[in-house]
XYZ file of C-alpha atoms in Angstrom:
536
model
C 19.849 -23.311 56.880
C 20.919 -26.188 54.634
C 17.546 -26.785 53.330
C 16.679 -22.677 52.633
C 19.881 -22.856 50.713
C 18.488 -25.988 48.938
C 15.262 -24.228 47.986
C 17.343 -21.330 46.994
C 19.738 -23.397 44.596
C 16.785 -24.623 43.001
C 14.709 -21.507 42.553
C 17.705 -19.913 40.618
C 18.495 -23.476 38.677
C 15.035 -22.890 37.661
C 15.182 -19.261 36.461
C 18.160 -19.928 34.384
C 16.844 -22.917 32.574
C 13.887 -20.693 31.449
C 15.890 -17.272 30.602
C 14.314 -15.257 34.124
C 15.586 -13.372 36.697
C 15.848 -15.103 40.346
C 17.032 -13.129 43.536
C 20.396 -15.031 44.893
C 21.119 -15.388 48.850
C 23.466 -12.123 48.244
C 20.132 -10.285 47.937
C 18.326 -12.074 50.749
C 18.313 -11.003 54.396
C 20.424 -12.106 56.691
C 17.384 -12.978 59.071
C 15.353 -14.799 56.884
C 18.018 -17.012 55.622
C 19.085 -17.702 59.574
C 15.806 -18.041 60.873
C 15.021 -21.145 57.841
C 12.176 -18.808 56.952
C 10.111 -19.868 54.035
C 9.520 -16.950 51.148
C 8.158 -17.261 48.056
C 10.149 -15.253 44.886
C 8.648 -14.414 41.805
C 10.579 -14.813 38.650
C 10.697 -12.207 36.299
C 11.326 -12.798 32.825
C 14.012 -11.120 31.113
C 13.276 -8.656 28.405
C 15.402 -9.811 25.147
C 16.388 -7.195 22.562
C 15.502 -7.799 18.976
C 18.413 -9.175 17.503
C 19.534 -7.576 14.401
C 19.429 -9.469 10.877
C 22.726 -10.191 9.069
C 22.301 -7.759 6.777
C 22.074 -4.753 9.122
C 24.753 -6.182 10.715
C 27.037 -5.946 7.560
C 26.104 -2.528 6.748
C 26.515 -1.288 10.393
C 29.973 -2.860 10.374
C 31.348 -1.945 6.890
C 29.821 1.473 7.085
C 32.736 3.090 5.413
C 31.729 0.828 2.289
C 28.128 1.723 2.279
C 28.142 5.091 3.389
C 30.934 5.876 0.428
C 28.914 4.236 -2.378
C 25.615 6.111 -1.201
C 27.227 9.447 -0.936
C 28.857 8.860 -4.170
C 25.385 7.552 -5.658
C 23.733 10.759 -4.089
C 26.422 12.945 -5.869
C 25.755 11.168 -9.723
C 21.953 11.518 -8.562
C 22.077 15.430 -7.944
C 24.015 15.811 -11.251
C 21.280 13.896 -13.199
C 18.182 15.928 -11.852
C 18.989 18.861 -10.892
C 16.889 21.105 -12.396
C 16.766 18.336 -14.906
C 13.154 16.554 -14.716
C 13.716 15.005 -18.240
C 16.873 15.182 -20.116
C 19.143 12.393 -21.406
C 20.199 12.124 -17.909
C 17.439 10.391 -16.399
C 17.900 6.902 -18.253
C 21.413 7.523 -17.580
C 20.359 7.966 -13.753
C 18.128 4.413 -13.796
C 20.796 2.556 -14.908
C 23.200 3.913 -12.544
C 20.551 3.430 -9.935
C 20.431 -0.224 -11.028
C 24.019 -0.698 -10.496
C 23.982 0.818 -7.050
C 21.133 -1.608 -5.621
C 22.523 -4.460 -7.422
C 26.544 -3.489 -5.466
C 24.715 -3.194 -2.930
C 22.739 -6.328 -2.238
C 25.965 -8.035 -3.415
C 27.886 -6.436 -0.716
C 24.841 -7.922 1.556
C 25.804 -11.564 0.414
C 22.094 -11.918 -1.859
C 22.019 -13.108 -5.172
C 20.517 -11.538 -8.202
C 17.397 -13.464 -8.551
C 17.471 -14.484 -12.467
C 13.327 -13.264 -12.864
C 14.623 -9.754 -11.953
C 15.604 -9.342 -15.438
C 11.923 -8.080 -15.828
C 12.537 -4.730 -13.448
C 15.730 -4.118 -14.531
C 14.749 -4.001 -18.664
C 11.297 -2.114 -17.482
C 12.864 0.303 -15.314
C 15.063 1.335 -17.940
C 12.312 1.565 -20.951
C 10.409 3.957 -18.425
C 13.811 6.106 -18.091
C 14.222 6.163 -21.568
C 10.090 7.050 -22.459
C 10.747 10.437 -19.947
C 13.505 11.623 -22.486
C 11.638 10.755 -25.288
C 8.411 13.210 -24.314
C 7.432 16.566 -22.964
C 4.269 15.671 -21.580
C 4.558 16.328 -17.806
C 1.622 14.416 -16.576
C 3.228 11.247 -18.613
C 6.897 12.335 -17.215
C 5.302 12.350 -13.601
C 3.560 9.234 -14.035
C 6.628 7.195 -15.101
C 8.999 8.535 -12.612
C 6.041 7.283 -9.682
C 6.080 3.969 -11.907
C 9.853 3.642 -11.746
C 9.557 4.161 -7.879
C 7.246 1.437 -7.242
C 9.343 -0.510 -9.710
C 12.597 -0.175 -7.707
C 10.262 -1.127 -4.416
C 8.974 -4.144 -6.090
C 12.902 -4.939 -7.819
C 14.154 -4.809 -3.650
C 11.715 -6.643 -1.837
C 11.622 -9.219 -4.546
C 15.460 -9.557 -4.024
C 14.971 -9.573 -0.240
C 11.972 -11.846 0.348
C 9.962 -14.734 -2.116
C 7.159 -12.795 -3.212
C 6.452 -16.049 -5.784
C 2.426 -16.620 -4.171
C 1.918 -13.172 -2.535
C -1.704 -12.445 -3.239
C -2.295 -8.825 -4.635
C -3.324 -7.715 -0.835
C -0.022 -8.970 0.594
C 1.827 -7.247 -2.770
C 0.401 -3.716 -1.960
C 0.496 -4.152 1.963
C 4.635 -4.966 1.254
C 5.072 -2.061 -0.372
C 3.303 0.103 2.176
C 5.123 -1.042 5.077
C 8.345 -0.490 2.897
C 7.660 3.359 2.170
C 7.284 3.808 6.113
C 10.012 1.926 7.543
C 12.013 3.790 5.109
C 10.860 6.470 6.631
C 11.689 5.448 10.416
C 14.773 4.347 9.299
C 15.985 7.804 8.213
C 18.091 8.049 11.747
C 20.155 5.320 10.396
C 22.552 7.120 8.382
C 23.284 9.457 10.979
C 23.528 6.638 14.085
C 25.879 4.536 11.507
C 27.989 7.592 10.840
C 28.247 8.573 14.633
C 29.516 4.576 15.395
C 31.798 4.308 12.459
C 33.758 7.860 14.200
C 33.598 6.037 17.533
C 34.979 3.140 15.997
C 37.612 4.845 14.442
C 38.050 6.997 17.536
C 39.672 3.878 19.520
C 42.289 3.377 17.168
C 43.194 6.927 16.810
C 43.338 10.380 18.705
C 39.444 12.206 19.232
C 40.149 15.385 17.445
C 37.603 14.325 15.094
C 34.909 13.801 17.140
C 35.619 17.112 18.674
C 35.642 18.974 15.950
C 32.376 17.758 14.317
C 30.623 18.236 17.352
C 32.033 21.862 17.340
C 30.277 22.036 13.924
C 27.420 20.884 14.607
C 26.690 23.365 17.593
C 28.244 26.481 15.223
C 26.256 25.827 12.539
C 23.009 26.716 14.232
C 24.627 29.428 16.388
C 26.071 30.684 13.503
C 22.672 30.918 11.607
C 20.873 32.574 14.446
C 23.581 34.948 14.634
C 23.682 36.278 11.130
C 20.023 36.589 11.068
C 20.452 38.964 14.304
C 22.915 40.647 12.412
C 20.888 41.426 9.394
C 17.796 42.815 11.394
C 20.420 45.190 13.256
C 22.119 47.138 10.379
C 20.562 48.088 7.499
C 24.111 48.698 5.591
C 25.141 45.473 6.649
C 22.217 43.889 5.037
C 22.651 45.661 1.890
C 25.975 44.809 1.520
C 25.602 41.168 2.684
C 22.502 40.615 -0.224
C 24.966 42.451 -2.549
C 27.244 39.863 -1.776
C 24.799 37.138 -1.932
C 23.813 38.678 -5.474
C 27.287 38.479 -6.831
C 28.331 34.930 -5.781
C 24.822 34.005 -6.631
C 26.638 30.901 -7.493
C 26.772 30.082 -3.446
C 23.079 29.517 -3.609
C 23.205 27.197 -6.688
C 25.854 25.521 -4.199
C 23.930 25.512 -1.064
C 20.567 23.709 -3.202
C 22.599 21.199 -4.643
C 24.121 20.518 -1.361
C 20.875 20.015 0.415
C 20.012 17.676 -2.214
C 22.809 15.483 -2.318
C 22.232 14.901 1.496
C 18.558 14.402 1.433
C 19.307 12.013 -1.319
C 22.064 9.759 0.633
C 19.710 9.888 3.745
C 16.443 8.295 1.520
C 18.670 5.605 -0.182
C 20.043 4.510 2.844
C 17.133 4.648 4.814
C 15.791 2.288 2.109
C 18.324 -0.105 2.118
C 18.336 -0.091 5.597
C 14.498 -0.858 5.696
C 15.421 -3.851 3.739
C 18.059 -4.924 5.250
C 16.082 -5.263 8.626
C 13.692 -7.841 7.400
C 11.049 -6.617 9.075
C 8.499 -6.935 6.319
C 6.526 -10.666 7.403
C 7.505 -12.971 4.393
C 4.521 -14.975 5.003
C 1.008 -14.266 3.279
C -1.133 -14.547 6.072
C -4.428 -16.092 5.149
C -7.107 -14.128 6.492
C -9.601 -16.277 4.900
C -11.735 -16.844 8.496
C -15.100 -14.748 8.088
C -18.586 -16.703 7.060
C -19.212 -17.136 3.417
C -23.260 -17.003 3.779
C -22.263 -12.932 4.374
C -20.623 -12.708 1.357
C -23.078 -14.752 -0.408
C -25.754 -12.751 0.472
C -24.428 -9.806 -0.612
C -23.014 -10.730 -4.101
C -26.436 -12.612 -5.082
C -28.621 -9.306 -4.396
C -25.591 -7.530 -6.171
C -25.546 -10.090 -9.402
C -29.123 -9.423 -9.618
C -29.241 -5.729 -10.283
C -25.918 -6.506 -12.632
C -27.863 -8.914 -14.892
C -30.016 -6.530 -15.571
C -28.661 -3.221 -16.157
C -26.121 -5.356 -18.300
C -28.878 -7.275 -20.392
C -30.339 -3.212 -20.965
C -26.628 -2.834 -22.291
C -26.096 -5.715 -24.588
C -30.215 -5.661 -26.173
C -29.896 -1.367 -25.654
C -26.708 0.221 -26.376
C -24.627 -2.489 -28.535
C -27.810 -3.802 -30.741
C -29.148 -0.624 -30.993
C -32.564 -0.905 -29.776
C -32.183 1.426 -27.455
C -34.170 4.499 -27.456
C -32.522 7.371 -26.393
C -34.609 10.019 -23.665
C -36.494 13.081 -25.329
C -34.002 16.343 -25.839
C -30.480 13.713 -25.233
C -28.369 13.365 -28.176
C -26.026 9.786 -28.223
C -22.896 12.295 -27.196
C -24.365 13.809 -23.638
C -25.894 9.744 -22.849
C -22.590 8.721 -23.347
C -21.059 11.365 -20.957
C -23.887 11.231 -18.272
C -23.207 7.264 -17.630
C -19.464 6.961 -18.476
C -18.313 8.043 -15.139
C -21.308 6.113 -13.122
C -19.912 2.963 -14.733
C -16.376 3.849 -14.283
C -16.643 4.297 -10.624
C -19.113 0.619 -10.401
C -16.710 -1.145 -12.110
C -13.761 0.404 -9.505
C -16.473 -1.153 -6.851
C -16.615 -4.291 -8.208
C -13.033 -4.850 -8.093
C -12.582 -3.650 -4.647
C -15.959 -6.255 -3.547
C -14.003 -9.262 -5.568
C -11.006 -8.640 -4.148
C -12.343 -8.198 -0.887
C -14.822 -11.384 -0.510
C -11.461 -13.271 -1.824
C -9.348 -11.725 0.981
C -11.571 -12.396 3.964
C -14.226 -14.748 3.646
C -13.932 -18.873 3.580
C -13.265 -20.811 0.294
C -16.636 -21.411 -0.894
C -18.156 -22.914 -4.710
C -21.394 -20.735 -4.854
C -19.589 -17.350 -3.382
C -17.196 -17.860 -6.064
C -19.920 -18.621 -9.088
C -21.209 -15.484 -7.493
C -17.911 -13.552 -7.801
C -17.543 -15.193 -11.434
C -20.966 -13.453 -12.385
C -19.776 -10.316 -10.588
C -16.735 -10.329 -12.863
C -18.348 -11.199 -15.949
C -20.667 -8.383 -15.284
C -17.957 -5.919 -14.958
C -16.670 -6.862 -17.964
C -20.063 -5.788 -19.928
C -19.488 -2.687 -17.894
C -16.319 -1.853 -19.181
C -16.879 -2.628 -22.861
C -20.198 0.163 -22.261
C -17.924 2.446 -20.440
C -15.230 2.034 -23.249
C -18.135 2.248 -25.938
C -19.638 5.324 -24.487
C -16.294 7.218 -24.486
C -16.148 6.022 -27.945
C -19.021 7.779 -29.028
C -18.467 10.825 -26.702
C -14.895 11.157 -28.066
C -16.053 11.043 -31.973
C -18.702 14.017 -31.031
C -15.952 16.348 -28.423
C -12.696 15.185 -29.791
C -9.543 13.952 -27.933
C -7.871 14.851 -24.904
C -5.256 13.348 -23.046
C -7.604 12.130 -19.937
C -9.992 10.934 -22.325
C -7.266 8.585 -23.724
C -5.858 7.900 -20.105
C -9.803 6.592 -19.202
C -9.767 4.052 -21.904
C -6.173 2.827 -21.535
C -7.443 2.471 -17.651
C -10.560 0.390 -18.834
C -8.397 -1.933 -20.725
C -5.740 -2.764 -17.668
C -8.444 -2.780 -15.480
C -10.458 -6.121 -17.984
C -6.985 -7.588 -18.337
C -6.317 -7.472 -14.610
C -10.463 -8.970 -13.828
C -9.140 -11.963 -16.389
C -6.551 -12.626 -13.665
C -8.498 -12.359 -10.963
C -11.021 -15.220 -12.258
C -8.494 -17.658 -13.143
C -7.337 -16.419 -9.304
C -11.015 -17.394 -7.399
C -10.728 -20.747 -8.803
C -6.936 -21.412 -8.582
C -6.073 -19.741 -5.176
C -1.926 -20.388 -5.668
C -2.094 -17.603 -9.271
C 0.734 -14.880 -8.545
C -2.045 -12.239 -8.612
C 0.194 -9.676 -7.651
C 2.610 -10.527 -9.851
C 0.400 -10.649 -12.581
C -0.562 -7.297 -12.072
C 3.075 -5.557 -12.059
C 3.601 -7.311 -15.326
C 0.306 -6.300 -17.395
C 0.803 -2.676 -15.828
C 3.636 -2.438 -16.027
C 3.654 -3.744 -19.837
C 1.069 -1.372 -21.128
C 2.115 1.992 -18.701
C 5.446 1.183 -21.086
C 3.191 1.342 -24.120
C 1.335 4.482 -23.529
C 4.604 6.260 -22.125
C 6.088 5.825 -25.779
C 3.274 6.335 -27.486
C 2.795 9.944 -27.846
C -0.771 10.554 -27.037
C -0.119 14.525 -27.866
C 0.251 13.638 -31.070
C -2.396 11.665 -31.990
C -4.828 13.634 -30.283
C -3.161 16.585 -32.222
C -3.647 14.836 -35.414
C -7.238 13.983 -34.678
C -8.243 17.330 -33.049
C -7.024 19.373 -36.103
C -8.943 17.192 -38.369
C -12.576 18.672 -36.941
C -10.515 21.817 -36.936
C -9.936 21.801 -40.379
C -13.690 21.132 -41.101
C -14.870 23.800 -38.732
C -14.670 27.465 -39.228
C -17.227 28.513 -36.500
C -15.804 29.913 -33.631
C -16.093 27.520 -30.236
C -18.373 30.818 -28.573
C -20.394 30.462 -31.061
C -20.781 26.438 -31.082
C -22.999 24.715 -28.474
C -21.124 22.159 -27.848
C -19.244 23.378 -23.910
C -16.935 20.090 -23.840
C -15.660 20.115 -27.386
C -11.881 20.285 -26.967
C -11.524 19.825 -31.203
C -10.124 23.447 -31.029
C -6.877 25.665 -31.893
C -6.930 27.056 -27.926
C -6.471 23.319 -26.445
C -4.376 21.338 -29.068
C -1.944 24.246 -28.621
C -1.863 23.968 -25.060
C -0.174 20.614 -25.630
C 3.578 19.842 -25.169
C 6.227 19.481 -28.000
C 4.962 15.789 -28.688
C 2.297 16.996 -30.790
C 4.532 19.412 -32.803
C 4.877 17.345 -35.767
C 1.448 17.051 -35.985
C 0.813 20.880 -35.563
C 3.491 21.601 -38.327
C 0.858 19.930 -41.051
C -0.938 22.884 -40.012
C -0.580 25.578 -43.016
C -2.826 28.176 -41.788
C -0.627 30.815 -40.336
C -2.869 30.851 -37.148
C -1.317 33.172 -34.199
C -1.852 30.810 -31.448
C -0.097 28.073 -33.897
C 2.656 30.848 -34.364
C 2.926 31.254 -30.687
C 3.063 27.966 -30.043
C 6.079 27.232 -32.349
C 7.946 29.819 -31.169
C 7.598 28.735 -27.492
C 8.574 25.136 -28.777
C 11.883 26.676 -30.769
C 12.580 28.745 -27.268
C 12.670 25.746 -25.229
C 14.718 23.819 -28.037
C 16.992 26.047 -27.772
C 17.700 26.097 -24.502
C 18.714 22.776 -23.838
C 22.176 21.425 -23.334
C 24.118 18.380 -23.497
C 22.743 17.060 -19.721
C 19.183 18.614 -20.373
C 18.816 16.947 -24.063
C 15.510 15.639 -25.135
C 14.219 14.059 -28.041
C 10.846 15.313 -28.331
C 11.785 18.897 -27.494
C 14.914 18.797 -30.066
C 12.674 17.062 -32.820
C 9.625 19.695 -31.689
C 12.245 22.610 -31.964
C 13.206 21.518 -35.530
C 9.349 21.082 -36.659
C 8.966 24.591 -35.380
C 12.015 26.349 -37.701
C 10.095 24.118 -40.277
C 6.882 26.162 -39.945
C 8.040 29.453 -38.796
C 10.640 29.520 -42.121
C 7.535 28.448 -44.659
């Protein structure tokens, strides 16, 4: 019996030394330890729980703190946007949005990293360019820019991002936007502790009490509802009611927003403050370069020479255009073709660099690739150049080209990247985006494609059902379907034109309208253009 309890000893010496589960003597029979019976136990190991980061850890701990400052945040949020898309408010909003993040990772014990100077200044500029325009396609496009922006700010305060390839860049903010998304319990399972917490020191009439709101507030819904369907009178004199405090509903909206808003920014800092996101750039360099090779040489080929037809063709002019084509409907039929190639090329590049071996002829092969696209772009960009002088301006039109332009600067870094494989790519590309989005969200394309438009305007009379010319845009129908950017422009105007009147007056309306939260610069110097022409 000595020797079983030996055997025993050691077995559970053993488990412990290696973090697994042993059965004791308590939990063997009686007969086999009598009878000095040999048995053999299996070891289980023991399943350990993730353990939390720091950071979680504070926030879980001090939620009083953070759940305060985000209620509070999602409060000054609600008052900025509500029905607000682009008033002074919204620079107003990014700079209070700044200050939250920045209390907040302070709170976390992490340092402002000096580099993220650069988000802060551009996340601003973008807040600012919203006020100063009514173009909503350019007013949609900044807000998404100042999203990513804030994504980029966080996880460059929470991990180094200094040699993340542009792969591991994108993939980081992917896996942010959905563990934000799981983490959405998180405000609710913080809240729930915190009263628990709270509940030891003092009586539970609190926790009581919201429970006994959270079961009538359903109940009470269903109820009413009931209600409603059974009396007639009662309905008309509860939507009477609901139509004199109409106020109630302006209450209950702003409500809903302010919670949905604390719930997404503290799911988001609670995504960071996980860590979940792998820091590392995992090289996933591993598959044969003789595929890739193979590929990009019968690839090159067919580049070389549609691009030497290019260069001898369409830039020397030697090129002879097909029987019944003008210069105009070429330019059109290829632009697109090109457009989407050189969106190919970028995507092969970037994917023979991703996940194929280190290799000197694949990359003189990507090198030809790239300097191929960038023929392709200056064609595309020439072709819209000659399609644009012929059908005017729009605002996609001027979009395309600014497009073509990020995309060359962006193929620049990705050469100096195949040959020098430690280049911030991903970096790089926030900051030349980022750059010129800034420059075309201040620019005021409405107005310059205003002030071109009415030029061929001016010069023609005919009526656009009479012209044969389907995707000419040079006329009074489309430059007054712009926004209050291209009022100025529009003022020049001295033909008393109704759909010019009409256009004016819609502008003044609007101007009118705004107040002290909903101010905007473009609107207020539109509105003041408009009494300009209207009074002349």
């Amino acid at each position: 019996m000595n020797e079983s309890q030996s055997e025993l000893n050691n077995i559970n010496n053993i488990a412990e030394s290696n973090n697994v589960v042993s059965t004791t003597t308590d939990s063997l029979p009686e007969s086999d330890i009598l009878s000095n019976k040999k048995t053999t136990y299996i070891a289980l190991p023991i399943t350990k729980q993730a353990s939390e980061s720091k950071e979680r850890k504070i926030i879980k701990e001090n939620f009083q703190i953070f759940g305060f400052i985000s209620i509070i945040y999602a409060m000054f949020y609600t008052f900025c946007l509500y029905h607000n898309s682009s008033g002074i408010t919204v620079p107003l909003l990014e700079v209070g949005t700044i200050y939250y993040y920045i209390f907040m990772i302070k709170q976390l014990e992490i340092n402002l990293k000096k580099d993220s100077v650069f988000y802060i200044i551009a996340i601003i500029l973008l807040g600012f360019s919203i006020c100063f325009t009514d173009n909503i396609i350019l007013i949609m496009m900044s807000k998404l820019g100042i999203m990513i922006l804030f994504m980029s700010f966080m996880i460059h305060q929470f991990y180094n991002d200094t040699n993340w390839r542009l792969q591991k860049g994108v993939e980081a903010l992917g896996v942010l936007a959905i563990y934000t998304v799981a983490a959405v319990g998180y405000p609710f399972a913080d809240a729930l502790e915190a009263i628990k917490s709270r509940q030891k020191k003092k009586n539970g009439i609190l926790k009581y009490v919201f429970i006994g709101i959270m079961i009538t507030v359903p109940l009470l819904f269903i109820i009413i509802i009931l209600l409603l369907s059974a009396d007639r009178i009662f309905e008309n004199i509860f939507n009477h009611l609901l139509e004199l405090l109409f106020v109630w509903k302006n209450l209950f909206t702003i409500i809903v927003m302010i919670v949905l808003s604390y719930i997404t920014f503290y799911s988001f800092i609670n995504a960071l403050a996980k860590r979940d996101i792998k820091e590392e750039d995992t090289d996933r360099r591993t598959q044969e370069p003789i595929i890739a090779i193979t590929i990009s040489v019968c690839i090159s080929f067919i580049y070389l020479l549609f691009c030497g037809i290019q260069i001898v063709g369409l830039f020397c002019g030697q090129m002879k255009i097909p029987t019944g084509y003008t210069y105009a409907q070429y330019a059109r039929e290829g632009f697109f073709q090109l457009l989407v190639v050189c969106a190919i090329n970028l995507a092969i590049v970037l994917c023979c660099m991703a996940f194929f071996r280190n290799s000197k002829i694949l990359n003189v092969m990507l090198t030809i690739i790239t300097i191929c696209t960038f023929i392709m772009i200056a064609s595309s960009a020439y072709r819209m150049l000659m399609y644009i002088s012929i059908y005017q301006l729009t605002f996609l039109r001027i979009f395309v080209l600014w497009t073509l332009l990020v995309i060359a600067i962006i193929m620049l870094g990705i050469v100096i990247n195949i040959y020098k494989n430690t280049f911030p790519l991903f970096r790089y590309s926030m900051v030349i985006v980022t750059i010129f989005y800034i420059g075309l969200a201040f620019s005021h394309p409405d107005y310059f494609i205003a002030s071109y438009n009415m030029k061929s305007i001016e010069s023609n009379t005919q009526p656009r059902s009479q012209r044969d010319d389907y995707y000419c845009y040079g006329d009074i129908y489309y430059v007054t379907s712009l926004s209050a950017d291209a009022a100025p422009a529009l003022a020049k105007y001295k033909n008393k034109d109704p759909k010019v009147m009409e256009y004016f007056a819609n502008i003044k309306n609007e101007s009118e309208k705004m107040g002290i939260r909903k101010f905007n610069f473009s609107r207020y110097i539109g509105g003041r253009a408009a009494n300009e022409y209207l009074n002349q």
